[in-house]
PDB file of C-alpha atoms in Angstrom:
ATOM      1  CA  UNK A  15     107.036 120.609  89.250  1.00 46.00           C
ATOM      2  CA  UNK A  16     109.155 119.809  92.051  1.00 51.00           C
ATOM      3  CA  UNK A  17     112.416 117.619  91.067  1.00 53.00           C
ATOM      4  CA  UNK A  18     110.913 114.228  92.911  1.00 50.00           C
ATOM      5  CA  UNK A  19     107.883 114.465  90.108  1.00 52.00           C
ATOM      6  CA  UNK A  20     110.462 114.638  87.441  1.00 63.00           C
ATOM      7  CA  UNK A  21     111.778 110.904  88.964  1.00 72.00           C
ATOM      8  CA  UNK A  22     109.097 108.310  89.350  1.00 75.00           C
ATOM      9  CA  UNK A  23     111.994 105.203  89.337  1.00 77.00           C
ATOM     10  CA  UNK A  24     113.064 107.275  92.492  1.00 78.00           C
ATOM     11  CA  UNK A  25     109.674 108.060  94.258  1.00 79.00           C
ATOM     12  CA  UNK A  26     108.296 104.678  93.408  1.00 83.00           C
ATOM     13  CA  UNK A  27     111.231 102.755  95.238  1.00 84.00           C
ATOM     14  CA  UNK A  28     110.645 105.424  98.337  1.00 84.00           C
ATOM     15  CA  UNK A  29     107.113 104.440  98.311  1.00 87.00           C
ATOM     16  CA  UNK A  30     107.684 100.691  98.299  1.00 90.00           C
ATOM     17  CA  UNK A  31     110.458 101.198 101.062  1.00 88.00           C
ATOM     18  CA  UNK A  32     108.162 103.657 102.776  1.00 88.00           C
ATOM     19  CA  UNK A  33     104.840 101.001 102.685  1.00 88.00           C
ATOM     20  CA  UNK A  34     106.984  97.811 103.364  1.00 91.00           C
ATOM     21  CA  UNK A  35     108.300  99.602 106.669  1.00 86.00           C
ATOM     22  CA  UNK A  36     104.642 100.511 107.391  1.00 88.00           C
ATOM     23  CA  UNK A  37     103.725  96.618 106.790  1.00 90.00           C
ATOM     24  CA  UNK A  38     106.742  95.379 108.773  1.00 89.00           C
ATOM     25  CA  UNK A  39     105.955  98.016 111.821  1.00 89.00           C
ATOM     26  CA  UNK A  40     102.488  98.091 111.909  1.00 88.00           C
ATOM     27  CA  UNK A  41     102.575 101.751 112.436  1.00 89.00           C
ATOM     28  CA  UNK A  42     102.235 104.792 110.518  1.00 86.00           C
ATOM     29  CA  UNK A  43     104.769 107.484 111.947  1.00 86.00           C
ATOM     30  CA  UNK A  44     101.895 109.474 113.516  1.00 88.00           C
ATOM     31  CA  UNK A  45     100.087 106.632 115.269  1.00 91.00           C
ATOM     32  CA  UNK A  46     103.122 105.253 116.511  1.00 91.00           C
ATOM     33  CA  UNK A  47     103.997 108.285 118.154  1.00 92.00           C
ATOM     34  CA  UNK A  48     100.429 107.845 119.772  1.00 94.00           C
ATOM     35  CA  UNK A  49     101.650 104.470 120.763  1.00 94.00           C
ATOM     36  CA  UNK A  50     104.593 105.360 122.235  1.00 94.00           C
ATOM     37  CA  UNK A  51     102.473 108.163 124.550  1.00 95.00           C
ATOM     38  CA  UNK A  52     100.734 104.587 125.554  1.00 95.00           C
ATOM     39  CA  UNK A  53     103.933 102.689 126.318  1.00 94.00           C
ATOM     40  CA  UNK A  54     104.315 100.632 123.518  1.00 93.00           C
ATOM     41  CA  UNK A  55     108.166  99.524 123.768  1.00 94.00           C
ATOM     42  CA  UNK A  56     107.445  97.946 120.053  1.00 91.00           C
ATOM     43  CA  UNK A  57     106.417 101.411 118.744  1.00 92.00           C
ATOM     44  CA  UNK A  58     109.127 103.273 120.503  1.00 94.00           C
ATOM     45  CA  UNK A  59     111.782 100.461 118.974  1.00 93.00           C
ATOM     46  CA  UNK A  60     110.426 100.938 115.457  1.00 91.00           C
ATOM     47  CA  UNK A  61     110.596 105.217 115.632  1.00 92.00           C
ATOM     48  CA  UNK A  62     114.180 104.236 116.829  1.00 93.00           C
ATOM     49  CA  UNK A  63     114.802 102.040 113.354  1.00 90.00           C
ATOM     50  CA  UNK A  64     113.190 104.600 111.575  1.00 89.00           C
ATOM     51  CA  UNK A  65     115.382 107.685 112.806  1.00 92.00           C
ATOM     52  CA  UNK A  66     118.383 105.507 112.464  1.00 93.00           C
ATOM     53  CA  UNK A  67     117.416 104.552 108.544  1.00 89.00           C
ATOM     54  CA  UNK A  68     117.000 108.512 108.184  1.00 89.00           C
ATOM     55  CA  UNK A  69     119.949 109.382 109.451  1.00 93.00           C
ATOM     56  CA  UNK A  70     121.518 106.483 107.687  1.00 92.00           C
ATOM     57  CA  UNK A  71     119.722 108.001 104.442  1.00 89.00           C
ATOM     58  CA  UNK A  72     120.887 111.391 104.993  1.00 91.00           C
ATOM     59  CA  UNK A  73     124.720 110.092 105.504  1.00 94.00           C
ATOM     60  CA  UNK A  74     124.328 108.120 102.244  1.00 92.00           C
ATOM     61  CA  UNK A  75     122.369 111.243 100.462  1.00 89.00           C
ATOM     62  CA  UNK A  76     125.678 111.606  97.426  1.00 91.00           C
ATOM     63  CA  UNK A  77     125.799 108.348  96.643  1.00 90.00           C
ATOM     64  CA  UNK A  78     121.988 107.929  96.227  1.00 85.00           C
ATOM     65  CA  UNK A  79     121.474 110.938  94.316  1.00 84.00           C
ATOM     66  CA  UNK A  80     124.234 110.010  91.885  1.00 84.00           C
ATOM     67  CA  UNK A  81     123.055 106.548  91.444  1.00 83.00           C
ATOM     68  CA  UNK A  82     119.606 106.088  91.897  1.00 81.00           C
ATOM     69  CA  UNK A  83     117.868 109.324  91.946  1.00 78.00           C
ATOM     70  CA  UNK A  84     118.889 110.162  88.266  1.00 77.00           C
ATOM     71  CA  UNK A  85     117.233 106.784  86.901  1.00 75.00           C
ATOM     72  CA  UNK A  86     114.606 107.449  84.601  1.00 73.00           C
ATOM     73  CA  UNK A  87     114.967 111.092  85.176  1.00 72.00           C
ATOM     74  CA  UNK A  88     111.832 112.368  82.269  1.00 72.00           C
ATOM     75  CA  UNK A  89     112.155 115.944  83.065  1.00 74.00           C
ATOM     76  CA  UNK A  90     108.421 117.654  83.262  1.00 78.00           C
ATOM     77  CA  UNK A  91     106.226 115.239  82.294  1.00 79.00           C
ATOM     78  CA  UNK A  92     102.190 115.237  82.840  1.00 85.00           C
ATOM     79  CA  UNK A  93      99.387 113.348  81.640  1.00 85.00           C
ATOM     80  CA  UNK A  94      97.962 116.387  79.375  1.00 91.00           C
ATOM     81  CA  UNK A  95     100.963 116.293  77.246  1.00 86.00           C
ATOM     82  CA  UNK A  96     101.672 112.254  77.063  1.00 83.00           C
ATOM     83  CA  UNK A  97      97.741 112.186  76.184  1.00 90.00           C
ATOM     84  CA  UNK A  98      97.403 115.079  74.343  1.00 92.00           C
ATOM     85  CA  UNK A  99      94.075 115.430  76.259  1.00 94.00           C
ATOM     86  CA  UNK A 100      93.263 118.679  78.083  1.00 95.00           C
ATOM     87  CA  UNK A 101      93.747 119.664  81.560  1.00 95.00           C
ATOM     88  CA  UNK A 102      90.050 120.128  82.216  1.00 96.00           C
ATOM     89  CA  UNK A 103      89.059 116.813  81.031  1.00 97.00           C
ATOM     90  CA  UNK A 104      91.826 114.814  83.270  1.00 96.00           C
ATOM     91  CA  UNK A 105      90.668 117.260  86.497  1.00 96.00           C
ATOM     92  CA  UNK A 106      86.804 115.958  85.409  1.00 97.00           C
ATOM     93  CA  UNK A 107      87.986 112.746  84.745  1.00 97.00           C
ATOM     94  CA  UNK A 108      89.311 111.860  87.926  1.00 96.00           C
ATOM     95  CA  UNK A 109      86.835 113.831  90.356  1.00 97.00           C
ATOM     96  CA  UNK A 110      84.091 112.099  88.400  1.00 98.00           C
ATOM     97  CA  UNK A 111      85.953 108.646  89.375  1.00 97.00           C
ATOM     98  CA  UNK A 112      86.902 109.665  92.560  1.00 97.00           C
ATOM     99  CA  UNK A 113      83.021 110.702  92.987  1.00 97.00           C
ATOM    100  CA  UNK A 114      82.126 106.838  91.590  1.00 97.00           C
ATOM    101  CA  UNK A 115      84.740 105.299  93.720  1.00 97.00           C
ATOM    102  CA  UNK A 116      82.758 107.139  97.046  1.00 96.00           C
ATOM    103  CA  UNK A 117      79.556 105.962  96.149  1.00 97.00           C
ATOM    104  CA  UNK A 118      80.291 102.126  95.569  1.00 97.00           C
ATOM    105  CA  UNK A 119      82.183 102.752  98.847  1.00 96.00           C
ATOM    106  CA  UNK A 120      78.764 103.692 100.787  1.00 96.00           C
ATOM    107  CA  UNK A 121      76.930 101.284  98.869  1.00 96.00           C
ATOM    108  CA  UNK A 122      79.064  98.385 100.083  1.00 95.00           C
ATOM    109  CA  UNK A 123      78.948  99.501 103.342  1.00 94.00           C
ATOM    110  CA  UNK A 124      75.152  99.902 103.229  1.00 94.00           C
ATOM    111  CA  UNK A 125      74.496  96.849 101.866  1.00 94.00           C
ATOM    112  CA  UNK A 126      76.882  95.276 104.208  1.00 92.00           C
ATOM    113  CA  UNK A 127      75.302  96.619 107.652  1.00 92.00           C
ATOM    114  CA  UNK A 128      71.823  95.540 105.782  1.00 91.00           C
ATOM    115  CA  UNK A 129      73.175  91.962 105.743  1.00 91.00           C
ATOM    116  CA  UNK A 130      74.189  91.864 109.384  1.00 90.00           C
ATOM    117  CA  UNK A 131      70.774  92.959 110.099  1.00 77.00           C
TER     118      UNK A 131
END
């Protein structure tokens, strides 16, 4: 397991910041490049902001590592270890859950299509 997998607080913080940025920006990074290619000034300004943010993060990494990344560092933690349920059972449950979710989405879309006529 990589180091990020052992630091759920830093992963959650990074994911929240990234998600908020995407909501405010209105583009995911890949879509933004396509928007820039089609002439969107808004996308260009946002991409510039992402680049500046990445540079600032790189410059402040030593402080971030000392004060944020080690918060809630748990070491190697896995669901099977915490719950006592085997890997195979977790895999099967997640696969069944994903399959049920996809069936539900398809059924919901079919119902919406029938309602539209």
